[in-house]
N, CA, C and O of each residue as an XYZ file, in Angstrom:
732
protein
N     -25.555    174.561    312.843
C     -24.303    174.166    312.211
C     -23.811    175.624    311.090
O     -22.834    175.521    310.348
N     -24.481    176.628    311.137
C     -24.156    177.749    309.961
C     -23.736    178.564    310.694
O     -23.004    179.315    310.049
N     -23.804    178.898    311.908
C     -23.309    179.483    313.084
C     -21.997    179.159    313.190
O     -20.983    179.856    313.222
N     -22.216    177.748    313.249
C     -20.660    177.029    314.411
C     -19.580    177.502    313.157
O     -18.432    177.865    313.415
N     -20.204    177.432    311.570
C     -19.426    177.872    310.488
C     -18.488    178.811    310.685
O     -17.267    178.657    310.699
N     -19.181    179.896    310.853
C     -19.216    181.691    310.736
C     -18.337    181.871    311.998
O     -17.430    182.691    311.852
N     -18.420    181.274    313.200
C     -17.790    181.210    314.279
C     -16.253    180.437    314.413
O     -15.591    180.460    315.450
N     -15.849    179.783    313.207
C     -15.059    179.172    313.641
C     -14.041    180.223    313.019
O     -12.905    180.401    313.459
N     -14.756    181.088    311.628
C     -14.375    181.802    310.693
C     -13.395    182.788    311.826
O     -12.408    183.461    311.529
N     -13.825    182.674    312.755
C     -13.261    183.813    313.837
C     -12.092    182.602    314.053
O     -11.234    182.311    313.219
N     -12.298    181.879    315.572
C     -11.417    181.404    316.563
C     -10.188    180.817    315.927
O      -9.071    180.928    316.432
N     -10.508    180.004    314.472
C      -9.616    180.020    313.129
C      -8.775    180.407    313.026
O      -7.735    179.748    313.023
N      -8.864    182.247    312.831
C      -7.884    182.932    312.104
C      -8.132    182.530    311.006
O      -7.118    182.096    310.460
N      -9.263    182.446    310.240
C      -9.705    182.072    309.006
C      -9.876    182.954    307.858
O     -10.274    182.642    306.736
N      -9.357    184.630    308.496
C     -10.262    186.339    308.394
C      -9.006    187.039    308.717
O      -8.805    187.291    309.905
N      -7.938    187.470    307.649
C      -7.275    188.475    308.037
C      -7.533    189.695    307.618
O      -8.449    190.133    306.922
N      -6.189    190.437    308.359
C      -6.628    191.700    307.403
C      -6.057    192.723    307.627
O      -5.905    193.382    308.655
N      -5.437    192.956    305.671
C      -4.451    194.048    305.678
C      -4.185    194.246    304.354
O      -4.915    194.957    303.664
N      -3.328    193.757    303.972
C      -3.641    194.283    302.489
C      -3.062    193.166    301.450
O      -1.845    193.018    301.348
N      -4.118    192.265    300.564
C      -4.527    191.659    299.992
C      -4.523    192.143    298.394
O      -4.922    193.154    297.817
N      -3.616    190.430    297.808
C      -4.696    190.315    295.996
C      -4.907    189.385    295.820
O      -4.037    188.532    295.996
N      -5.705    189.170    295.541
C      -6.860    187.568    295.572
C      -6.127    187.571    294.120
O      -5.122    188.139    293.693
N      -6.901    186.849    293.661
C      -6.645    185.715    292.804
C      -7.574    186.345    291.595
O      -7.149    186.344    290.440
N      -8.520    186.737    291.843
C      -8.662    187.827    290.592
C      -7.995    189.230    290.280
O      -8.765    190.092    289.855
N      -7.101    189.458    290.386
C      -6.573    190.667    290.665
C      -6.931    191.869    291.678
O      -6.259    192.882    291.869
N      -7.845    191.601    292.129
C      -8.447    192.521    292.941
C      -7.361    192.662    294.080
O      -6.603    191.745    294.396
N      -7.376    194.337    294.856
C      -6.915    194.777    296.156
C      -8.172    194.567    296.963
O      -9.243    194.679    296.368
N      -8.165    194.213    298.528
C      -8.563    193.460    299.462
C      -7.612    194.365    300.932
O      -6.432    194.515    301.250
N      -9.160    194.842    301.558
C      -8.091    195.097    303.227
C      -8.928    193.645    303.979
O      -9.395    193.726    305.115
N      -9.001    192.580    303.291
C      -9.369    191.241    304.272
C      -9.254    190.256    303.258
O      -9.719    190.481    302.141
N      -8.620    189.064    303.558
C      -8.155    187.545    303.080
C      -9.443    186.592    304.026
O      -9.492    186.547    305.256
N     -10.208    186.036    303.268
C     -10.851    185.162    303.582
C     -10.319    183.865    303.034
O     -10.706    183.411    301.958
N      -9.291    183.194    303.913
C      -8.823    181.460    304.369
C      -9.643    180.322    304.735
O      -9.402    179.589    305.693
N     -10.702    180.191    303.873
C     -11.227    179.113    303.728
C      -9.956    177.627    304.052
O     -10.035    176.847    305.001
N      -9.177    177.614    303.255
C      -7.967    176.454    303.190
C      -7.856    176.495    304.753
O      -7.951    175.366    305.233
N      -7.653    177.658    305.828
C      -8.026    177.044    307.622
C      -8.974    176.479    307.718
O      -9.045    175.910    308.807
N      -9.677    176.354    307.188
C     -10.966    175.529    308.293
C     -11.281    174.575    307.212
O     -12.234    173.829    307.439
N     -10.462    174.406    305.688
C     -11.064    173.215    305.098
C      -9.544    172.072    305.066
O      -9.471    171.175    304.226
N      -8.282    172.344    306.254
C      -7.982    171.376    306.308
C      -7.995    171.376    307.648
O      -6.934    171.201    308.248
N      -9.104    171.557    308.287
C      -9.883    171.056    310.018
C     -10.316    170.235    310.182
O     -11.427    170.377    309.672
N     -10.258    169.308    310.589
C     -10.935    168.166    310.329
C     -12.816    168.328    310.747
O     -13.780    167.845    310.153
N     -12.765    169.133    311.890
C     -14.233    169.305    312.260
C     -14.831    170.403    310.931
O     -15.773    170.389    310.139
N     -13.629    171.341    311.252
C     -14.785    172.850    309.934
C     -15.082    172.062    308.962
O     -16.270    172.067    308.641
N     -14.099    171.104    308.149
C     -14.510    169.897    306.636
C     -15.407    169.878    307.376
O     -16.105    170.878    307.208
N     -15.784    169.207    308.171
C     -16.648    167.601    308.451
C     -18.696    168.939    308.236
O     -19.744    168.675    307.648
N     -18.278    170.158    309.033
C     -19.051    171.203    308.882
C     -19.730    171.472    307.588
O     -20.901    171.230    307.295
N     -18.441    172.218    306.588
C     -18.633    172.000    305.311
C     -19.413    171.310    304.702
O     -20.608    171.503    304.476
N     -18.685    170.395    304.389
C     -18.918    168.776    304.179
C     -21.126    168.690    304.136
O     -21.902    168.484    303.202
N     -21.339    168.944    305.504
C     -22.515    168.196    305.849
C     -23.685    169.665    305.526
O     -24.772    169.296    305.081
N     -23.560    170.926    305.677
C     -24.012    171.743    304.624
C     -24.098    171.926    303.528
O     -25.137    172.220    302.937
N     -22.862    171.766    302.985
C     -23.069    171.872    301.661
C     -24.512    170.604    300.902
O     -25.286    170.852    299.978
N     -24.410    169.371    301.692
C     -25.391    168.198    301.154
C     -26.606    168.662    301.738
O     -27.649    168.754    301.090
N     -26.517    168.917    302.774
C     -27.887    169.723    303.392
C     -28.561    170.202    302.569
O     -29.701    169.797    302.344
N     -27.679    171.740    301.568
C     -28.167    172.482    301.124
C     -28.677    172.116    299.700
O     -29.685    172.601    299.187
N     -27.962    171.319    299.201
C     -28.254    170.367    297.916
C     -29.161    169.706    297.792
O     -29.441    169.227    296.693
N     -29.816    169.505    298.771
C     -30.839    168.554    299.284
C     -32.368    168.992    299.431
O     -33.476    168.628    299.038
N     -31.713    170.111    300.325
C     -33.094    171.296    300.208
C     -33.552    171.974    299.262
O     -34.709    172.335    299.475
N     -33.138    172.293    298.319
C     -33.028    173.145    297.142
C     -33.263    172.095    295.790
O     -33.481    172.625    294.701
N     -33.216    170.717    295.885
C     -33.665    169.520    295.534
C     -33.129    169.532    294.182
O     -33.853    169.439    293.191
N     -31.341    169.692    294.117
C     -30.829    169.776    293.253
C     -29.691    167.935    293.180
O     -28.808    167.335    293.793
N     -30.512    167.830    292.073
C     -29.822    165.853    292.270
C     -27.915    166.072    291.341
O     -27.391    167.168    291.139
N     -27.568    165.306    291.130
C     -26.603    165.305    290.710
C     -25.502    164.142    291.376
O     -25.359    163.524    292.432
N     -24.666    164.303    289.720
C     -24.361    162.328    289.537
C     -22.775    162.286    290.334
O     -22.333    161.214    290.748
N     -21.841    163.861    290.515
C     -21.016    163.406    290.886
C     -20.746    164.927    291.644
O     -21.594    165.818    291.677
N     -19.824    164.989    292.047
C     -19.245    166.356    292.849
C     -17.802    166.812    292.088
O     -17.105    165.978    291.510
N     -17.464    168.179    292.161
C     -16.067    168.266    290.932
C     -15.295    169.648    291.768
O     -16.119    170.437    292.228
N     -14.205    169.917    291.943
C     -13.784    171.063    291.724
C     -12.085    171.489    291.624
O     -11.055    170.835    291.788
N     -12.355    172.876    291.281
C     -10.770    173.208    290.970
C      -9.830    172.760    291.782
O     -10.226    172.433    292.901
N      -8.603    172.636    291.537
C      -6.993    172.645    292.356
C      -7.007    174.281    292.653
O      -7.288    175.088    291.767
N      -6.740    174.586    293.724
C      -6.187    173.446    295.009
C      -7.346    173.527    296.457
O      -7.495    172.653    297.312
N      -8.032    174.827    296.366
C      -8.913    175.142    297.748
C      -9.616    174.218    297.654
O      -9.609    173.334    298.510
N     -10.656    174.175    296.249
C     -11.774    173.159    296.383
C     -11.598    172.086    296.306
O     -12.619    171.415    296.159
N     -10.500    171.464    296.350
C     -10.767    169.817    296.534
C     -10.757    169.411    297.413
O     -11.490    168.424    297.357
N     -10.066    169.596    299.021
C     -10.500    168.471    300.393
C     -11.897    169.487    300.372
O     -12.630    169.126    301.293
N     -12.286    170.242    299.873
C     -14.326    170.116    300.112
C     -14.649    169.419    299.213
O     -15.563    168.615    299.399
N     -14.084    169.494    298.112
C     -14.939    167.996    297.654
C     -14.730    166.970    297.598
O     -15.611    166.225    297.167
N     -13.333    166.384    298.048
C     -13.552    165.182    298.639
C     -14.231    165.078    299.838
O     -14.498    163.892    300.027
N     -14.833    166.136    301.183
C     -15.375    165.386    301.746
C     -16.853    165.362    301.539
O     -17.601    164.430    301.833
N     -17.166    166.444    301.024
C     -18.652    166.882    300.128
C     -18.792    165.085    299.296
O     -19.838    164.619    298.845
N     -17.662    164.507    299.301
C     -17.820    163.330    298.170
C     -18.057    161.890    299.194
O     -18.725    160.902    298.892
N     -17.627    162.021    299.911
C     -17.310    160.867    301.091
C     -18.624    161.522    301.758
O     -18.998    160.628    302.517
N     -19.442    162.491    301.878
C     -20.922    162.865    302.905
C     -21.844    162.568    302.392
O     -22.981    162.482    302.857
N     -21.186    162.217    300.549
C     -22.565    162.031    299.922
C     -22.716    160.206    299.091
O     -23.622    159.404    298.866
N     -21.380    160.280    298.903
C     -21.304    159.120    298.330
C     -20.799    159.088    297.083
O     -20.272    158.109    296.555
N     -21.034    160.674    296.379
C     -21.062    160.293    294.934
C     -19.742    160.424    294.760
O     -19.097    160.631    295.788
N     -19.152    160.360    293.738
C     -17.274    160.136    293.264
C     -16.805    161.903    292.780
O     -17.605    162.837    292.733
N     -15.706    161.962    292.549
C     -15.440    163.376    292.794
C     -14.220    162.934    290.989
O     -13.640    162.003    290.429
N     -14.484    164.270    290.868
C     -13.771    164.965    289.729
C     -12.803    166.053    290.622
O     -13.402    166.566    291.568
N     -11.529    166.425    290.459
C     -10.881    167.112    290.507
C     -10.611    167.816    288.967
O     -10.659    166.920    288.124
N     -10.336    169.188    288.334
C      -9.818    170.040    287.379
C      -9.197    171.361    287.961
O      -9.437    172.332    288.679
N      -8.001    170.609    286.983
C      -6.451    171.692    286.722
C      -6.586    173.103    286.713
O      -7.580    173.591    286.173
N      -5.748    173.808    287.222
C      -6.116    174.872    286.663
C      -5.447    174.911    285.300
O      -5.487    176.020    284.768
N      -4.787    173.862    284.555
C      -4.290    174.109    283.253
C      -4.036    172.277    282.644
O      -4.023    171.449    283.555
N      -3.895    171.863    281.543
C      -3.764    170.088    281.597
C      -2.041    169.980    281.672
O      -1.050    170.642    281.363
N      -2.371    168.807    282.238
C      -1.010    168.207    282.056
C      -0.202    168.317    281.546
O      -0.645    167.929    280.465
N       1.080    168.626    281.298
C       2.190    168.690    280.841
C       2.923    166.963    280.050
O       3.792    167.006    279.178
N       2.353    165.633    280.582
C       2.432    165.054    280.961
C       1.569    164.153    280.655
O       0.549    164.708    280.247
N       1.414    162.188    280.652
C       0.792    161.311    280.388
C      -0.353    161.709    279.180
O      -0.027    162.033    278.038
N      -1.846    161.612    279.699
C      -2.476    162.377    278.836
C      -3.261    163.622    278.375
O      -4.098    163.769    277.484
N      -2.565    164.713    279.527
C      -2.634    166.087    279.104
C      -3.311    166.962    279.300
O      -3.353    168.136    278.932
N      -4.479    165.671    280.592
C      -6.186    165.555    281.075
C      -5.956    167.221    281.776
O      -5.007    167.760    282.347
N      -6.790    167.492    281.547
C      -7.325    168.916    282.540
C      -8.165    168.445    283.810
O      -7.718    168.783    284.906
N      -9.274    167.737    283.770
C      -9.780    166.566    284.372
C      -9.127    165.497    285.091
O      -8.083    165.005    284.662
N      -9.927    164.930    286.643
C      -8.977    164.316    286.930
C     -10.148    163.341    287.626
O     -10.929    163.868    288.419
N     -10.262    161.909    287.321
C     -11.432    161.407    287.421
C     -12.473    161.489    286.204
O     -12.099    161.934    285.119
N     -13.672    161.090    286.392
C     -14.130    159.978    284.795
C     -15.556    161.276    285.258
O     -16.238    161.558    286.243
N     -15.394    161.710    283.898
C     -16.932    162.237    283.993
C     -17.413    162.328    282.275
O     -16.937    162.922    281.308
N     -18.901    161.187    282.515
C     -19.234    161.033    281.103
C     -20.470    162.298    280.682
O     -20.944    163.229    281.334
N     -20.679    161.836    279.378
C     -21.632    162.891    278.871
C     -22.472    162.661    279.770
O     -22.651    161.736    280.562
N     -23.204    164.073    279.447
C     -24.369    164.301    279.722
C     -24.770    163.792    281.410
O     -25.902    163.309    281.435
N     -24.091    163.804    282.777
C     -23.530    163.863    284.162
C     -23.843    165.053    284.924
O     -23.241    166.125    284.877
N     -24.506    164.855    285.390
C     -24.590    166.479    286.324
C     -23.676    166.172    287.366
O     -23.509    165.275    288.192
N     -22.931    167.676    286.892
C     -21.965    167.470    287.833
C     -22.223    168.890    289.306
O     -22.512    169.973    288.796
N     -22.146    168.938    290.867
C     -22.564    169.909    291.438
C     -20.820    170.477    291.683
O     -19.878    169.685    291.675
N     -20.716    171.480    291.822
C     -19.646    171.813    291.389
C     -19.317    172.985    292.707
O     -19.813    174.109    292.787
N     -18.249    172.291    293.771
C     -17.926    173.525    294.316
C     -16.394    173.920    294.861
O     -15.450    173.142    294.722
N     -16.256    175.387    295.575
C     -15.289    176.071    295.230
C     -15.406    176.212    296.682
O     -16.409    175.973    297.354
N     -13.785    176.803    297.262
C     -13.718    178.153    298.725
C     -14.552    178.967    298.672
O     -15.698    179.170    299.073
N     -13.290    179.717    297.728
C     -14.265    181.616    297.882
C     -14.674    181.698    296.440
O     -14.162    181.202    295.437
N     -15.670    182.411    296.591
C     -16.300    183.431    294.867
C     -14.933    185.276    295.255
O     -13.935    185.279    295.976
N     -15.314    186.068    294.720
C     -14.697    186.972    294.279
C     -15.737    187.399    293.111
O     -16.829    187.851    293.454
N     -15.490    187.295    292.045
C     -15.494    187.733    290.497
C     -16.377    186.436    290.059
O     -17.487    186.539    289.535
N     -15.630    185.010    290.391
C     -16.560    184.259    290.144
C     -15.862    183.479    288.275
O     -16.449    182.817    287.419
N     -14.247    184.069    288.366
C     -14.088    183.593    287.376
C     -13.384    182.332    287.034
O     -13.370    181.702    285.976
N     -12.743    182.088    288.288
C     -12.079    180.475    288.965
C     -12.941    179.779    288.672
O     -13.019    179.367    287.515
N     -13.974    179.385    289.750
C     -14.857    178.985    288.906
C     -15.599    178.255    287.437
O     -15.603    177.155    286.883
N     -16.420    180.128    287.146
C     -16.714    179.879    285.909
C     -15.663    179.137    284.905
O     -16.365    178.619    284.037
N     -14.641    178.929    284.708
C     -13.166    178.325    284.013
C     -13.610    176.845    284.586
O     -14.131    175.948    283.923
N     -13.330    176.822    285.740
C     -13.936    175.167    285.724
C     -14.909    174.496    284.870
O     -14.790    173.533    284.113
N     -16.286    175.525    285.293
C     -17.418    174.917    285.007
C     -17.891    174.906    283.376
O     -19.021    174.673    282.946
N     -16.488    175.279    282.496
C     -17.019    175.218    280.890
C     -15.640    174.479    280.759
O     -14.962    174.989    279.867
N     -15.057    173.473    281.363
C     -13.913    172.688    281.136
C     -14.876    171.573    281.211
O     -14.947    170.780    280.273
N     -15.855    171.414    282.581
C     -16.260    169.960    282.572
C     -17.371    169.768    281.371
O     -17.491    168.630    280.917
N     -18.288    170.949    280.772
C     -19.213    171.303    279.526
C     -18.622    170.653    278.985
O     -18.956    169.502    278.704
N     -17.481    171.229    278.647
C     -16.478    170.506    277.097
C     -16.017    169.154    277.251
O     -15.541    168.500    276.322
N     -16.230    168.533    279.010
C     -15.893    167.430    278.668
C     -17.419    166.348    278.538
O     -17.481    165.138    278.320
N     -18.579    167.406    278.781
C     -19.933    166.383    278.112
C     -21.053    166.852    279.681
O     -22.250    166.856    279.391
N     -20.859    167.073    280.602
C     -21.517    166.894    281.678
C     -22.129    168.632    281.812
O     -21.771    169.788    281.585
N     -23.106    167.960    282.260
C     -24.316    169.503    283.094
C     -23.755    170.048    284.291
O     -23.103    169.267    284.983
N     -23.900    171.453    284.744
C     -23.711    171.791    285.892
C     -25.109    172.202    286.805
O     -25.862    173.175    286.847
N     -25.037    171.255    287.310
C     -26.521    170.721    288.295
C     -26.340    172.551    289.284
O     -27.189    173.430    289.435
N     -25.302    172.504    289.622
C     -25.392    174.605    290.297
C     -23.493    174.366    290.779
O     -22.685    173.506    290.431
N     -23.359    175.643    291.759
C     -22.201    175.527    291.884
C     -22.328    176.343    293.673
O     -22.848    177.423    293.952
N     -21.724    175.460    294.503
C     -21.864    175.702    296.145
C     -20.321    176.211    296.082
O     -19.445    175.918    295.268
N     -20.268    177.304    297.517
C     -19.264    177.617    297.678
C     -19.547    178.016    298.845
O     -20.695    178.293    299.194
N     -18.196    178.118    299.828
C     -17.983    178.177    301.597
C     -18.800    179.133    301.697
O     -19.921    179.146    302.204
N     -17.898    180.383    300.931
C     -18.102    182.187    301.300
C     -17.588    183.034    299.659
O     -16.715    183.014    298.790
N     -18.956    183.769    300.093
C     -19.338    184.406    298.017
C     -18.405    186.329    299.315
O     -18.744    186.818    300.393
N     -17.399    186.643    298.419
C     -17.258    187.899    298.678
C     -18.423    189.428    298.504
O     -18.690    190.532    298.980
N     -18.744    188.543    297.563
C     -20.256    189.515    296.887
C     -19.636    190.653    296.659
O     -19.762    191.681    297.326
N     -18.698    190.434    295.358
C     -17.799    191.243    294.268
C     -18.249    190.914    292.963
O     -17.616    191.003    291.911
N     -19.415    190.524    293.146
C     -20.212    190.077    291.129
C     -20.127    188.230    291.094
O     -20.492    187.556    290.130
N     -19.767    187.879    291.912
C     -19.523    186.698    291.159
C     -21.056    185.714    291.231
O     -21.464    184.959    290.348
N     -21.743    186.026    292.639
C     -23.046    185.869    292.142
C     -23.634    185.921    291.332
O     -24.294    185.011    290.830
N     -23.519    187.247    290.928
C     -24.703    187.993    289.972
C     -23.661    186.959    288.804
O     -23.697    185.832    289.296
N     -23.245    186.938    288.186
C     -22.226    186.823    287.571
C     -22.388    184.485    287.226
O     -22.834    183.799    286.306
N     -21.844    184.231    288.344
C     -22.652    182.849    287.915
C     -23.558    182.339    287.838
O     -23.640    181.203    287.370
N     -24.920    183.276    288.443
C     -26.664    183.050    288.125
C     -26.952    183.061    286.870
O     -27.714    182.180    286.474
N     -26.423    184.058    285.897
C     -26.740    184.222    285.076
C     -26.373    183.107    284.505
O     -27.160    183.081    283.559
N     -25.627    182.012    284.397
C     -25.583    180.962    284.004
C     -25.702    179.851    285.244
O     -25.712    180.606    286.216
N     -25.753    179.125    285.528
C     -25.718    178.323    286.537
C     -27.055    178.462    288.592
O     -27.444    179.499    289.129
N     -27.168    177.778    288.811
C     -27.759    178.002    290.388
C     -26.548    178.158    290.661
O     -25.611    177.530    290.169
N     -26.475    179.409    291.845
C     -25.419    179.341    292.585
C     -25.999    179.225    294.219
O     -27.051    179.751    294.583
N     -25.260    178.579    294.947
C     -25.707    178.570    296.294
C     -24.244    178.817    297.177
O     -23.432    177.892    297.210
N     -23.967    180.044    297.851
C     -22.955    180.395    298.705
C     -23.363    179.611    300.402
O     -24.531    179.346    300.687
N     -22.332    179.363    301.262
C     -23.010    178.836    302.594
C     -23.101    180.304    303.322
O     -23.858    180.695    304.211
N     -22.512    180.677    302.925
C     -22.370    182.267    304.562
C     -21.210    182.840    303.013
O     -20.350    182.532    302.187
N     -22.374    184.165    303.729
C     -21.776    185.942    302.650
C     -20.411    186.577    303.103
O     -20.248    186.128    304.238
N     -19.705    187.118    302.901
C     -18.716    187.601    303.597
C     -19.998    189.242    304.549
O     -19.728    189.815    305.605
N     -21.244    189.496    303.643
C     -22.010    190.377    305.136
C     -21.931    189.838    306.349
O     -21.561    190.412    307.373
N     -22.573    187.800    306.136
C     -22.674    187.115    307.340
C     -21.731    187.524    308.163
O     -21.821    188.223    309.172
N     -20.608    186.923    307.542
C     -19.061    187.045    308.627
C     -19.074    188.242    309.425
O     -18.961    188.266    310.651
N     -19.288    189.736    308.280
C     -18.795    190.685    309.211
C     -20.498    191.107    310.189
O     -20.261    191.929    311.073
N     -21.683    190.779    310.148
C     -22.237    191.312    310.890
C     -22.205    190.368    311.740
O     -23.327    190.231    312.227
N     -21.117    189.312    312.352
C     -21.040    188.243    313.283
C     -19.622    189.203    313.392
O     -20.252    190.170    313.820
N     -18.996    189.429    313.372
C     -17.910    190.185    313.373
C     -18.741    191.241    313.971
O     -19.299    190.738    314.945
N     -18.957    192.026    313.886
C     -20.060    193.390    314.502
C     -20.193    193.005    315.758
O     -19.597    193.473    316.728
N     -21.162    191.947    315.741
C     -22.126    191.512    316.989
C     -21.063    191.434    317.788
O     -20.850    192.293    318.643
N     -20.505    190.695    317.652
C     -19.225    190.216    318.972
C     -18.130    190.687    319.207
O     -17.362    190.176    320.022
N     -17.768    192.148    318.280
C     -16.724    192.977    318.676
C     -15.321    192.280    318.411
O     -14.298    192.501    319.059
N     -15.465    191.320    317.252
C     -14.269    190.603    317.151
C     -13.076    192.365    316.792
O     -13.576    193.476    316.618
N     -11.770    192.115    316.780
C     -11.123    193.016    316.137
C      -9.853    192.271    315.984
O      -9.274    191.311    316.492
N      -9.599    193.620    314.554
C      -9.528    193.409    313.116
C      -7.860    192.955    313.871
O      -6.944    192.558    313.151
């Protein structure tokens, strides 16, 4: 299934080449658009199954699945459906109305949460979400991402949490190079 997922990055046009500014503020000559895959039911099913299989293979136990808005929400939802575990969504900033909560869904003190993300570069976004969940009393069981751009996120996240990328940029580009995919 991992090979299928890697192939889909290219067949679905989820890797773009040019000049891009990433969420981290870094500039890049390529952009990985996991949203192209997470809005495709076939690809999203593969992502959820791979994440579920990896957590099981590594013995990661968790009570809930969380994802920061926006890119991780469909991934967290699919994984919730795949595993039967409840879903939590972490907002970028607290709501300005109602309860003012930054978390949608219930988080109970001491619960273990599998935090998912679409792409990591420096890890800043997913680490912010982890801190919000911890402040609510949760424990982060692991952080699973679809793609690690291998630009520091793995090391930064790994200092505090178990880090589990499904695919690395090196793997994507190795497949591109071996298949002769043009930029």
